[in-house]
Coordinates of C-alpha atoms and ligand atoms in Angstrom, one line a residue:
M373 CA -12.6 -7.8 -52.1
S374 CA -9.2 -9.4 -51.7
H375 CA -8.8 -12.8 -50.3
Y376 CA -5.6 -14.7 -49.5
G377 CA -5.4 -18.2 -48.4
K378 CA -2.3 -20.2 -47.2
K379 CA 0.0 -19.8 -50.1
F380 CA 1.0 -16.2 -49.9
T381 CA 4.1 -15.1 -51.7
Y382 CA 5.7 -11.9 -50.5
P383 CA 6.6 -9.3 -53.1
S384 CA 10.3 -8.4 -53.1
N385 CA 11.2 -5.9 -50.4
Q386 CA 14.0 -4.4 -52.5
D387 CA 11.9 -1.2 -52.8
L388 CA 11.8 -0.9 -49.0
K389 CA 15.4 -1.8 -48.4
A390 CA 16.4 0.9 -50.9
M391 CA 14.9 3.4 -48.6
I392 CA 17.2 2.6 -45.7
R393 CA 20.2 4.9 -45.6
F394 CA 23.0 5.0 -43.0
E395 CA 24.5 8.5 -42.7
E396 CA 27.4 8.0 -40.4
D397 CA 28.7 11.5 -40.7
S398 CA 25.5 13.1 -39.4
G399 CA 24.9 10.2 -37.0
S400 CA 21.6 9.3 -38.5
I401 CA 19.8 6.4 -40.1
W402 CA 16.9 7.0 -42.4
L403 CA 13.9 5.0 -43.6
G404 CA 12.6 7.1 -46.4
Q405 CA 12.0 10.4 -44.7
Q406 CA 11.8 9.0 -41.2
R407 CA 14.8 9.1 -38.9
M408 CA 15.3 5.7 -37.3
I409 CA 17.6 4.4 -34.5
L410 CA 19.3 1.1 -34.0
L411 CA 18.3 0.1 -30.5
H412 CA 19.6 -2.9 -28.5
A413 CA 16.8 -5.4 -28.1
S414 CA 18.0 -6.0 -24.5
A415 CA 17.9 -2.3 -23.7
F416 CA 14.3 -2.1 -25.0
G417 CA 13.6 -5.2 -22.9
S418 CA 15.0 -3.5 -19.8
M419 CA 13.0 -0.4 -20.3
R420 CA 9.9 -2.6 -20.9
S421 CA 10.5 -4.4 -17.7
E422 CA 11.0 -1.2 -15.8
L423 CA 7.6 0.0 -17.2
I424 CA 6.1 -3.2 -15.9
E425 CA 7.7 -2.8 -12.5
S426 CA 6.8 0.9 -12.1
F427 CA 3.3 1.0 -13.5
G428 CA 2.1 -2.6 -13.4
E429 CA 1.5 -4.9 -16.3
K430 CA -1.7 -3.3 -17.4
Y431 CA -0.3 0.1 -17.9
A432 CA 3.0 -1.1 -19.3
R433 CA 1.0 -3.0 -21.9
G434 CA -0.9 0.1 -22.8
I435 CA 2.2 2.2 -23.1
L436 CA 4.0 -0.3 -25.3
M437 CA 0.9 -0.9 -27.5
R438 CA 0.6 2.9 -28.1
M439 CA 4.3 3.0 -28.9
G440 CA 3.8 0.3 -31.5
Y441 CA 0.7 2.1 -32.8
A442 CA 2.7 5.3 -33.2
A443 CA 5.5 3.5 -35.1
A444 CA 3.0 2.0 -37.5
Q445 CA 1.5 5.4 -38.1
S446 CA 4.9 6.6 -39.4
D447 CA 5.5 3.5 -41.5
I448 CA 2.2 3.7 -43.2
Q449 CA 3.3 6.9 -45.0
L450 CA 5.7 4.6 -47.0
A451 CA 2.8 2.3 -48.0
K452 CA 1.0 5.2 -49.5
N453 CA 4.0 6.5 -51.5
I454 CA 5.5 3.3 -52.9
R455 CA 3.8 0.5 -54.8
A456 CA 1.1 3.0 -55.6
Q457 CA 0.1 0.9 -58.6
A458 CA 0.3 -2.4 -56.9
D459 CA -2.7 -4.4 -55.7
V460 CA -4.1 -3.8 -52.3
M461 CA -2.6 -6.8 -50.6
D462 CA 0.9 -6.0 -51.9
R463 CA 0.5 -2.5 -50.5
F464 CA -0.9 -3.7 -47.2
I465 CA 1.9 -6.2 -46.8
I466 CA 4.4 -3.3 -46.7
G467 CA 3.6 -3.1 -43.0
P468 CA 4.6 -6.7 -42.1
Q469 CA 7.6 -6.4 -44.4
L470 CA 8.8 -3.3 -42.6
H471 CA 8.2 -4.9 -39.3
A472 CA 10.5 -7.7 -40.4
L473 CA 13.1 -5.3 -41.8
E474 CA 13.1 -3.3 -38.6
G475 CA 14.0 -6.5 -36.8
M476 CA 10.9 -6.9 -34.8
V477 CA 9.3 -10.1 -36.0
S478 CA 8.8 -12.3 -39.0
V479 CA 5.1 -12.2 -40.2
E480 CA 3.3 -14.9 -42.2
P481 CA -0.2 -14.2 -43.4
V482 CA -2.5 -17.1 -42.8
K483 CA -5.8 -15.7 -44.0
V484 CA -6.6 -12.1 -45.0
E485 CA -9.9 -10.8 -46.3
M486 CA -10.2 -7.1 -46.8
D487 CA -12.2 -4.5 -48.6
V488 CA -11.0 -1.0 -48.1
E489 CA -14.2 0.5 -49.6
T490 CA -16.7 -1.3 -47.4
G491 CA -14.3 -1.5 -44.4
R492 CA -14.6 -5.3 -44.2
F493 CA -11.5 -6.9 -42.7
Y494 CA -10.5 -10.2 -41.3
G495 CA -6.8 -11.0 -40.8
E496 CA -4.9 -13.9 -39.3
F497 CA -1.1 -13.9 -39.1
T498 CA 1.5 -15.9 -37.4
W499 CA 4.6 -14.3 -35.9
E500 CA 7.9 -16.0 -35.6
N501 CA 11.0 -14.8 -33.8
S502 CA 9.2 -12.0 -31.9
F503 CA 11.9 -9.9 -30.3
E504 CA 9.4 -8.9 -27.6
A505 CA 8.5 -12.4 -26.6
A506 CA 12.2 -13.2 -26.4
E507 CA 12.9 -10.2 -24.2
H508 CA 9.9 -11.0 -22.0
M509 CA 11.1 -14.6 -21.5
R510 CA 14.6 -13.5 -20.8
L511 CA 13.4 -11.4 -17.8
Y512 CA 10.2 -13.2 -16.7
G513 CA 10.2 -16.7 -18.1
I514 CA 7.0 -18.2 -19.5
S515 CA 3.9 -16.1 -18.7
D516 CA 0.3 -17.2 -18.5
H517 CA -0.8 -14.7 -21.2
A518 CA 0.4 -13.2 -24.5
V519 CA 3.2 -10.7 -24.2
C520 CA 3.9 -9.2 -27.7
W521 CA 2.2 -5.9 -26.8
N522 CA 4.4 -3.5 -28.8
L523 CA 4.1 -5.7 -31.9
L524 CA 0.3 -5.9 -31.4
G525 CA 0.1 -2.2 -31.2
Y526 CA 1.9 -1.9 -34.5
A527 CA -0.4 -4.4 -36.2
T528 CA -3.4 -2.5 -34.9
G529 CA -2.1 0.9 -35.7
Y530 CA -1.0 -0.1 -39.2
T531 CA -4.2 -1.8 -40.2
T532 CA -6.4 0.9 -38.6
V533 CA -4.7 3.7 -40.7
F534 CA -4.6 1.5 -43.8
M535 CA -8.3 0.7 -43.6
G536 CA -9.3 4.1 -42.4
K537 CA -11.3 2.6 -39.5
P538 CA -10.4 1.0 -36.2
I539 CA -9.2 -2.6 -36.8
Y540 CA -8.0 -4.2 -33.6
F541 CA -5.7 -7.2 -33.2
K542 CA -5.5 -9.8 -30.5
E543 CA -2.7 -12.2 -29.9
V544 CA -4.4 -15.6 -29.4
E545 CA -1.2 -17.6 -29.2
C546 CA 2.2 -16.5 -28.0
V547 CA 5.6 -17.9 -27.6
G548 CA 5.8 -16.0 -24.4
K549 CA 3.1 -18.2 -22.9
G550 CA 4.6 -21.4 -24.2
D551 CA 3.0 -21.7 -27.6
K552 CA 5.0 -22.8 -30.6
Q553 CA 4.5 -19.5 -32.4
C554 CA 2.6 -16.2 -31.9
R555 CA -0.7 -15.9 -33.7
I556 CA -2.8 -12.7 -34.1
I557 CA -6.3 -12.1 -35.3
G558 CA -7.6 -8.7 -36.4
K559 CA -11.2 -7.5 -36.9
P560 CA -13.0 -4.2 -37.0
L561 CA -13.4 -2.9 -33.4
E562 CA -17.2 -3.3 -33.4
D563 CA -16.8 -7.0 -34.2
W564 CA -15.0 -7.7 -30.9
E565 CA -17.2 -8.5 -28.0
D566 CA -14.9 -6.6 -25.6
A567 CA -14.6 -3.6 -27.8
D568 CA -14.7 -1.1 -24.9
E569 CA -11.8 -2.8 -23.2
L570 CA -9.7 -3.0 -26.3
K571 CA -10.3 0.6 -27.0
D572 CA -9.2 1.5 -23.5
L573 CA -5.8 0.0 -24.2
F574 CA -5.1 2.6 -26.7
S575 CA -6.7 5.5 -24.9
L576 CA -3.8 7.7 -23.9
E577 CA -5.9 9.1 -21.0
S578 CA -6.4 5.8 -19.1
M579 CA -3.3 6.1 -17.0
A580 CA -3.7 9.8 -16.5
K581 CA -7.4 9.3 -15.8
K582 CA -6.6 6.8 -13.1
L583 CA -4.1 9.1 -11.5
H584 CA -6.5 12.0 -11.8
S585 CA -9.3 10.1 -10.0
L586 CA -6.9 9.0 -7.3
E587 CA -5.8 12.6 -6.9
E588 CA -9.4 13.7 -6.6
E589 CA -10.0 11.1 -4.0
V590 CA -7.0 12.2 -2.0
Q591 CA -8.2 15.8 -2.3
F592 CA -11.7 14.8 -1.2
L593 CA -10.3 12.8 1.8
R594 CA -8.0 15.6 2.7
K595 CA -10.7 18.2 2.5
E596 CA -13.1 16.0 4.5
M597 CA -10.4 15.4 7.1
T598 CA -9.5 19.0 7.6
A599 CA -13.2 20.0 7.4
S600 CA -14.2 17.7 10.3
A601 CA -11.2 19.0 12.2
R602 CA -12.0 22.7 11.5
P603 CA -12.6 24.3 14.9
E604 CA -16.1 25.4 13.9
N605 CA -17.1 21.9 12.9
I606 CA -16.2 20.4 16.2
I607 CA -19.4 19.6 18.1
A608 CA -19.2 21.5 21.4
E609 CA -22.6 21.6 23.0
S610 CA -21.3 20.1 26.3
A611 CA -19.6 22.2 28.9
Q612 CA -16.6 19.9 28.8
I613 CA -15.9 20.4 25.1
K614 CA -16.6 24.1 25.3
E615 CA -13.9 24.2 28.0
I616 CA -11.6 22.3 25.8
M617 CA -12.1 24.6 22.9
Y618 CA -11.2 27.5 25.1
L619 CA -8.0 25.7 26.2
L620 CA -7.2 25.0 22.5
H621 CA -7.6 28.7 21.6
K622 CA -5.3 29.7 24.4
A623 CA -2.7 27.1 23.4
A624 CA -3.0 28.2 19.7
E625 CA -1.8 31.7 20.6
T626 CA 1.5 30.2 21.6
N627 CA 3.9 27.5 20.5
V628 CA 3.5 25.5 23.7
T629 CA 3.8 21.7 23.6
V630 CA 0.4 20.1 24.2
L631 CA -0.3 16.8 25.7
M632 CA -3.6 15.3 24.6
L633 CA -5.0 12.7 27.0
G634 CA -8.1 10.5 26.8
E635 CA -9.4 7.1 26.0
T636 CA -9.1 5.5 22.6
G637 CA -11.5 6.9 20.1
V638 CA -12.3 10.2 21.8
G639 CA -10.8 12.2 18.8
K640 CA -7.4 13.3 20.1
E641 CA -6.2 13.7 16.5
I642 CA -9.2 15.8 15.5
F643 CA -8.7 18.1 18.4
S644 CA -5.0 18.4 17.6
Q645 CA -5.8 19.3 14.0
A646 CA -8.3 21.9 15.3
L647 CA -5.5 23.3 17.4
H648 CA -3.3 23.4 14.3
Q649 CA -6.0 25.2 12.4
M650 CA -6.5 27.8 15.0
G651 CA -3.0 29.1 15.1
T652 CA -0.6 30.9 12.8
R653 CA 0.8 27.6 11.5
K654 CA -2.4 26.5 9.8
N655 CA -1.1 26.8 6.3
A656 CA 2.0 24.7 7.1
P657 CA 1.9 20.9 7.3
F658 CA 0.2 18.9 10.0
I659 CA 2.1 15.7 10.2
A660 CA 0.7 12.8 12.2
V661 CA 2.6 9.8 13.4
N662 CA 1.2 6.9 15.3
C663 CA 4.1 5.7 17.3
A664 CA 2.5 2.4 18.1
A665 CA 2.0 1.6 14.4
L666 CA 5.7 1.9 13.6
P667 CA 8.0 -1.0 13.9
R668 CA 10.1 -0.3 17.0
E669 CA 13.4 -0.4 15.0
L670 CA 12.1 2.2 12.6
V671 CA 10.6 4.7 15.0
E672 CA 13.8 6.7 15.2
S673 CA 14.4 6.9 11.4
E674 CA 10.8 7.7 10.8
L675 CA 10.8 10.6 13.3
F676 CA 14.2 12.0 12.6
G677 CA 15.1 10.8 9.1
V678 CA 18.0 8.7 8.0
E679 CA 21.2 9.3 6.1
K680 CA 22.2 6.8 3.4
G681 CA 23.7 3.8 5.0
G682 CA 22.4 4.9 8.4
Y683 CA 21.1 1.3 9.0
T684 CA 21.1 -1.8 6.9
G685 CA 18.7 -1.3 4.0
A686 CA 18.8 2.5 4.1
D687 CA 19.8 3.0 0.5
K688 CA 18.7 6.6 0.3
S689 CA 18.8 9.5 2.6
R690 CA 15.4 10.9 3.5
P691 CA 13.9 13.4 5.9
G692 CA 11.9 12.2 8.9
R693 CA 8.5 13.5 10.1
F694 CA 10.2 16.2 12.2
E695 CA 11.7 17.8 9.1
R696 CA 8.5 17.4 7.1
A697 CA 6.5 19.2 9.8
N698 CA 8.9 22.2 9.7
G699 CA 6.9 25.4 10.2
G700 CA 3.8 23.3 11.2
T701 CA 2.7 20.8 13.7
L702 CA 3.9 17.4 14.5
F703 CA 1.3 15.1 16.1
L704 CA 2.8 12.1 17.9
D705 CA 0.0 9.7 18.8
E706 CA 0.4 6.9 21.3
L707 CA 3.6 8.5 22.5
G708 CA 3.7 6.1 25.5
E709 CA 4.9 3.4 23.0
L710 CA 8.2 5.1 22.2
N711 CA 11.2 3.1 23.1
T712 CA 13.9 4.6 25.4
R713 CA 16.3 5.5 22.6
A714 CA 13.6 7.4 20.8
Q715 CA 12.5 9.0 24.0
A716 CA 16.0 10.3 24.7
K717 CA 16.3 11.7 21.2
L718 CA 12.9 13.3 21.4
L719 CA 13.8 14.9 24.7
R720 CA 16.9 16.5 23.2
A721 CA 15.0 17.6 20.1
I722 CA 12.4 19.4 22.2
Q723 CA 15.0 21.0 24.5
T724 CA 17.3 22.2 21.8
G725 CA 15.1 22.2 18.7
E726 CA 17.9 20.3 17.0
F727 CA 18.6 16.7 16.1
E728 CA 20.6 14.5 13.7
R729 CA 19.3 12.0 11.2
V730 CA 19.9 8.4 12.0
G731 CA 23.5 7.7 10.7
G732 CA 24.1 11.5 10.2
T733 CA 26.2 14.0 12.0
E734 CA 24.8 17.3 10.7
K735 CA 22.6 19.1 13.2
I736 CA 19.2 19.8 11.8
K737 CA 17.1 22.7 13.2
V738 CA 13.4 22.8 12.8
D739 CA 10.5 24.9 14.0
V740 CA 7.8 22.5 15.0
R741 CA 4.9 22.7 17.4
L742 CA 4.6 19.3 19.1
I743 CA 1.4 17.8 20.1
A744 CA 1.7 14.4 21.9
A745 CA -1.2 12.1 22.6
T746 CA -1.6 9.0 24.6
N747 CA -4.3 6.9 26.1
A748 CA -1.8 5.3 28.5
N749 CA -1.3 6.6 32.0
L750 CA 2.1 8.2 31.4
L751 CA 2.7 8.9 35.0
E752 CA 2.3 5.3 35.8
R753 CA 4.8 4.5 33.0
V754 CA 7.2 6.9 34.6
R755 CA 6.8 5.1 38.0
E756 CA 7.4 1.8 36.3
G757 CA 10.5 3.2 34.7
T758 CA 9.4 2.7 31.1
F759 CA 8.9 6.4 30.4
R760 CA 11.5 9.1 31.1
A761 CA 10.4 11.4 33.9
D762 CA 12.2 14.4 32.4
L763 CA 10.4 13.9 29.0
Y764 CA 7.1 13.5 30.9
Y765 CA 7.5 16.8 32.6
L766 CA 8.6 18.5 29.4
L767 CA 5.5 17.3 27.6
N768 CA 3.1 17.9 30.5
V769 CA 3.2 21.7 30.4
F770 CA -0.2 22.0 28.8
P771 CA -2.2 18.8 29.2
I772 CA -5.7 18.6 27.8
T773 CA -7.9 15.6 28.6
I774 CA -10.6 14.9 26.1
P775 CA -13.5 13.3 28.0
P776 CA -15.0 10.0 26.9
L777 CA -18.3 10.2 25.0
R778 CA -20.3 8.9 28.0
E779 CA -19.3 12.0 29.9
R780 CA -20.4 14.4 27.1
R781 CA -23.8 12.9 26.1
T782 CA -25.2 16.3 25.2
D783 CA -22.9 16.3 22.2
I784 CA -24.5 13.1 20.9
P785 CA -27.3 14.7 18.8
G786 CA -24.8 17.1 17.1
L787 CA -22.3 14.2 16.4
I788 CA -25.2 12.2 14.9
K789 CA -26.0 15.0 12.6
K790 CA -22.4 15.5 11.6
F791 CA -21.7 11.9 10.8
I792 CA -25.0 11.3 9.0
T793 CA -24.2 14.3 6.7
K794 CA -20.7 12.9 6.1
Y795 CA -21.9 9.4 5.2
N796 CA -24.9 10.7 3.2
Q797 CA -22.4 12.4 1.0
K798 CA -20.0 9.5 0.8
Y799 CA -22.7 7.0 -0.1
G800 CA -25.0 9.3 -2.1
K801 CA -27.8 8.7 0.3
H802 CA -30.4 10.8 2.0
I803 CA -30.9 9.6 5.5
L804 CA -32.9 12.0 7.7
G805 CA -31.5 11.1 11.1
V806 CA -32.1 8.5 13.8
T807 CA -35.4 7.4 15.3
D808 CA -36.3 8.3 18.9
D809 CA -35.7 4.8 20.0
T810 CA -32.2 4.7 18.4
L811 CA -31.4 8.0 20.1
R812 CA -32.6 6.6 23.4
R813 CA -30.3 3.7 23.0
F814 CA -27.4 6.0 22.1
F815 CA -28.0 7.9 25.3
A816 CA -28.2 4.7 27.4
Y817 CA -25.0 3.2 26.0
Q818 CA -21.6 3.4 27.6
W819 CA -19.6 3.9 24.4
P820 CA -16.4 2.0 25.3
G821 CA -15.1 2.9 21.8
N822 CA -16.2 6.5 22.1
I823 CA -16.7 8.7 19.0
R824 CA -15.0 6.3 16.7
E825 CA -17.5 3.7 17.7
L826 CA -20.4 6.1 17.2
E827 CA -19.1 7.0 13.8
N828 CA -18.8 3.4 12.8
I829 CA -22.3 2.6 13.9
L830 CA -23.7 5.5 12.0
E831 CA -21.8 4.7 8.9
R832 CA -23.4 1.2 8.9
G833 CA -26.8 2.8 9.8
V834 CA -26.6 5.1 6.8
I835 CA -25.9 2.1 4.5
L836 CA -28.7 0.0 6.0
A837 CA -31.4 2.6 6.3
E838 CA -33.9 3.4 3.5
N839 CA -33.6 6.8 1.8
N840 CA -35.7 9.6 3.2
A841 CA -36.1 7.6 6.4
R842 CA -34.4 7.5 9.8
I843 CA -31.9 5.0 11.1
E844 CA -33.9 2.5 13.2
S845 CA -32.7 0.7 16.2
N846 CA -32.6 -2.6 14.3
H847 CA -30.0 -1.0 12.0
I848 CA -27.7 -0.5 14.9
C849 CA -28.5 -3.5 17.0
M850 CA -25.2 -5.3 16.3
G851 CA -23.0 -3.1 18.5
M852 CA -25.7 -1.7 20.7
P853 CA -27.3 -3.1 23.8
A854 CA -31.0 -2.5 24.4
P855 CA -31.3 0.0 27.2
A856 CA -32.2 -2.3 30.0
D857 CA -32.7 -5.9 29.0
D858 CA -29.8 -7.6 27.3
Y859 CA -26.4 -7.7 29.0
M860 CA -23.7 -6.9 26.5
V861 CA -20.0 -7.8 26.8
I862 CA -17.1 -6.8 24.7
G863 CA -16.3 -9.8 22.4
K864 CA -13.1 -11.2 21.1
H865 CA -12.9 -8.8 18.2
G866 CA -13.7 -5.8 20.3
N867 CA -17.4 -5.7 19.3
L868 CA -20.3 -5.9 21.6
E869 CA -22.2 -9.1 21.9
P870 CA -24.9 -10.5 24.1
G871 CA -23.2 -12.2 27.0
A872 CA -24.0 -13.9 30.3
K873 CA -24.4 -11.4 33.1
P874 CA -21.7 -12.3 35.7
D875 CA -23.2 -13.5 38.9
V876 CA -22.1 -10.6 41.2
L877 CA -23.3 -12.3 44.4
D878 CA -21.5 -15.5 43.7
D879 CA -18.3 -13.5 43.0
L880 CA -18.8 -11.4 46.2
L881 CA -19.4 -14.5 48.3
S882 CA -16.3 -16.3 47.2
R883 CA -14.2 -13.2 47.6
M884 CA -15.6 -12.8 51.1
V885 CA -14.8 -16.3 52.0
Q886 CA -11.3 -16.1 50.5
S887 CA -10.4 -12.9 52.3
G888 CA -11.7 -14.0 55.7
V889 CA -13.8 -10.9 56.1
D890 CA -17.0 -11.6 58.1
F891 CA -20.4 -10.5 57.1
E892 CA -20.8 -7.7 59.6
T893 CA -17.5 -6.1 58.6
L894 CA -18.5 -6.3 55.0
E895 CA -21.8 -4.7 55.6
K896 CA -20.1 -2.0 57.6
Q897 CA -17.6 -1.3 54.9
I898 CA -20.2 -1.1 52.2
L899 CA -22.3 1.3 54.3
E900 CA -19.2 3.4 55.0
K901 CA -18.2 3.6 51.3
A902 CA -21.7 4.5 50.3
L903 CA -21.9 7.1 53.0
N904 CA -18.6 8.6 51.8
K905 CA -19.8 8.6 48.2
A906 CA -23.0 10.4 49.2
E907 CA -20.9 12.9 51.1
G908 CA -22.7 12.0 54.4
N909 CA -26.2 12.4 53.1
V910 CA -28.2 9.5 54.5
L911 CA -31.0 9.7 52.0
E912 CA -28.6 9.6 49.1
T913 CA -26.8 6.7 50.8
A914 CA -30.1 4.8 51.0
R915 CA -30.7 5.5 47.3
L916 CA -27.3 4.2 46.4
L917 CA -27.9 1.0 48.3
G918 CA -31.5 0.5 47.2
I919 CA -33.0 0.6 50.7
S920 CA -35.4 3.0 52.4
G921 CA -34.2 6.0 54.4
P922 CA -35.3 4.6 57.8
Q923 CA -33.7 1.2 57.0
C924 CA -30.5 3.0 56.2
R925 CA -30.6 5.0 59.4
Y926 CA -31.3 1.9 61.4
R927 CA -28.3 0.1 60.0
L928 CA -26.0 3.0 60.3
K929 CA -26.9 3.3 63.9
K930 CA -26.6 -0.5 64.6
L931 CA -23.0 -0.5 63.1
G932 CA -22.1 2.6 65.0
L933 CA -21.8 4.8 61.9
A934 CA -24.3 7.4 62.8
Ligands
ZN32 ZN1 3.9 -13.3 -28.8

């Protein structure tokens, strides 16, 4: 057992210095049998900061620690070959002496207890003049944590190999965080409370693992996305959707531009992806752009790409979505939001199949099927003058209107099954379905947010419901009105909340008074409208107005309508 207190005197480092050789002719520097390089501290500092900027501090720290660890593994060869007869501390101290010789840091042992045989180790050292702290401060100023990562990796690597077991160092004080000096403490890994975290720092895989799991997630999402958009996975029980699937198949046989219409949340993108999957382009990219989500100034460069210097801040040339969709399908959502410049350019691109990047002069030709979607009334925009008429007619060759969910209620059971399967998978649950009462409410509801709203409600239901049970109506009550009792209104945040039923009669009366229409005229007009709606059928008219057939006939006669 070796034990050193405060007054440690270093052995001479002449034996180490003697191993440094400069071979100018061959352009090499040697330390014993290792080739070394003289590297500018500032260059190292710049690379270090680039690692931080590129990967974040956590990963940069890991990379630098492993780099220090690797350097120490090479240096320890020397400790084995020289001072072979010296005592253990004089052999161990070769590491700190080399660290100083290599220009990294000056090391002072404060307290060292070690026993190679039993693996016992405790080491406390102070560092002065750490090149790494200096570089960190040069670029970042004072930090709120220790920053001598590369040095710490060296200490850990050196001691671990020397002792033949994992000895990990922590930097408890650091110049980089405003302390007078840096101070490190080393102990066997198992003696640290956060052993797992420390070990992770040196595990080469951690970065790769993270990237790998992200990649897996992307693949999962991508698969899930295309799976739900695969034509055979679209729920088409209702006649309306069967008709739409037929239209999509017809469109898929050609390259025709398709205009998808329908309320928000009806699944225009899913149907567009299905169309993409049905045709010969299915193995080429499907690129979706939400025109409303792009800042107006950037729409053009996003769609058509930009040449370096094309606008202020364009420091690189890059292709736009049109180019990226080459050979495949470009889906332009919320097309009604395009500004007039972008509309003009889009028009020309569709007509000629060619365009230029923003700031560019070269004509670019692409082969793209265009699917445009909007929930705005484009024709109205044309009349207002905010949407080009020629572009409208060019896009409107093959319009497909996706009906709102309330008009395709027969699809609700299929959609419920599809989304519950999806969220069972996502949350690792086993929910059997919805209760009859829940289903009844689903059927009674108006679905202003359409399929997206149904999906959200079911996701929440899957989370709330017990395994091996069904989603009950109290799991979905937030967004759902009871069939006949509560009156629901759309709240500030677009959710449904109980609200006061507007007083229809009050409203009607004040309007009548304002407009100067007398009661008889009003009654007559109401009857007339109802009669029209019922296509002249008196009994249906009576049903609409909530009166009996004879009552209805009497009034119609009295007002000269029958
Ligand atoms: Zn430090």
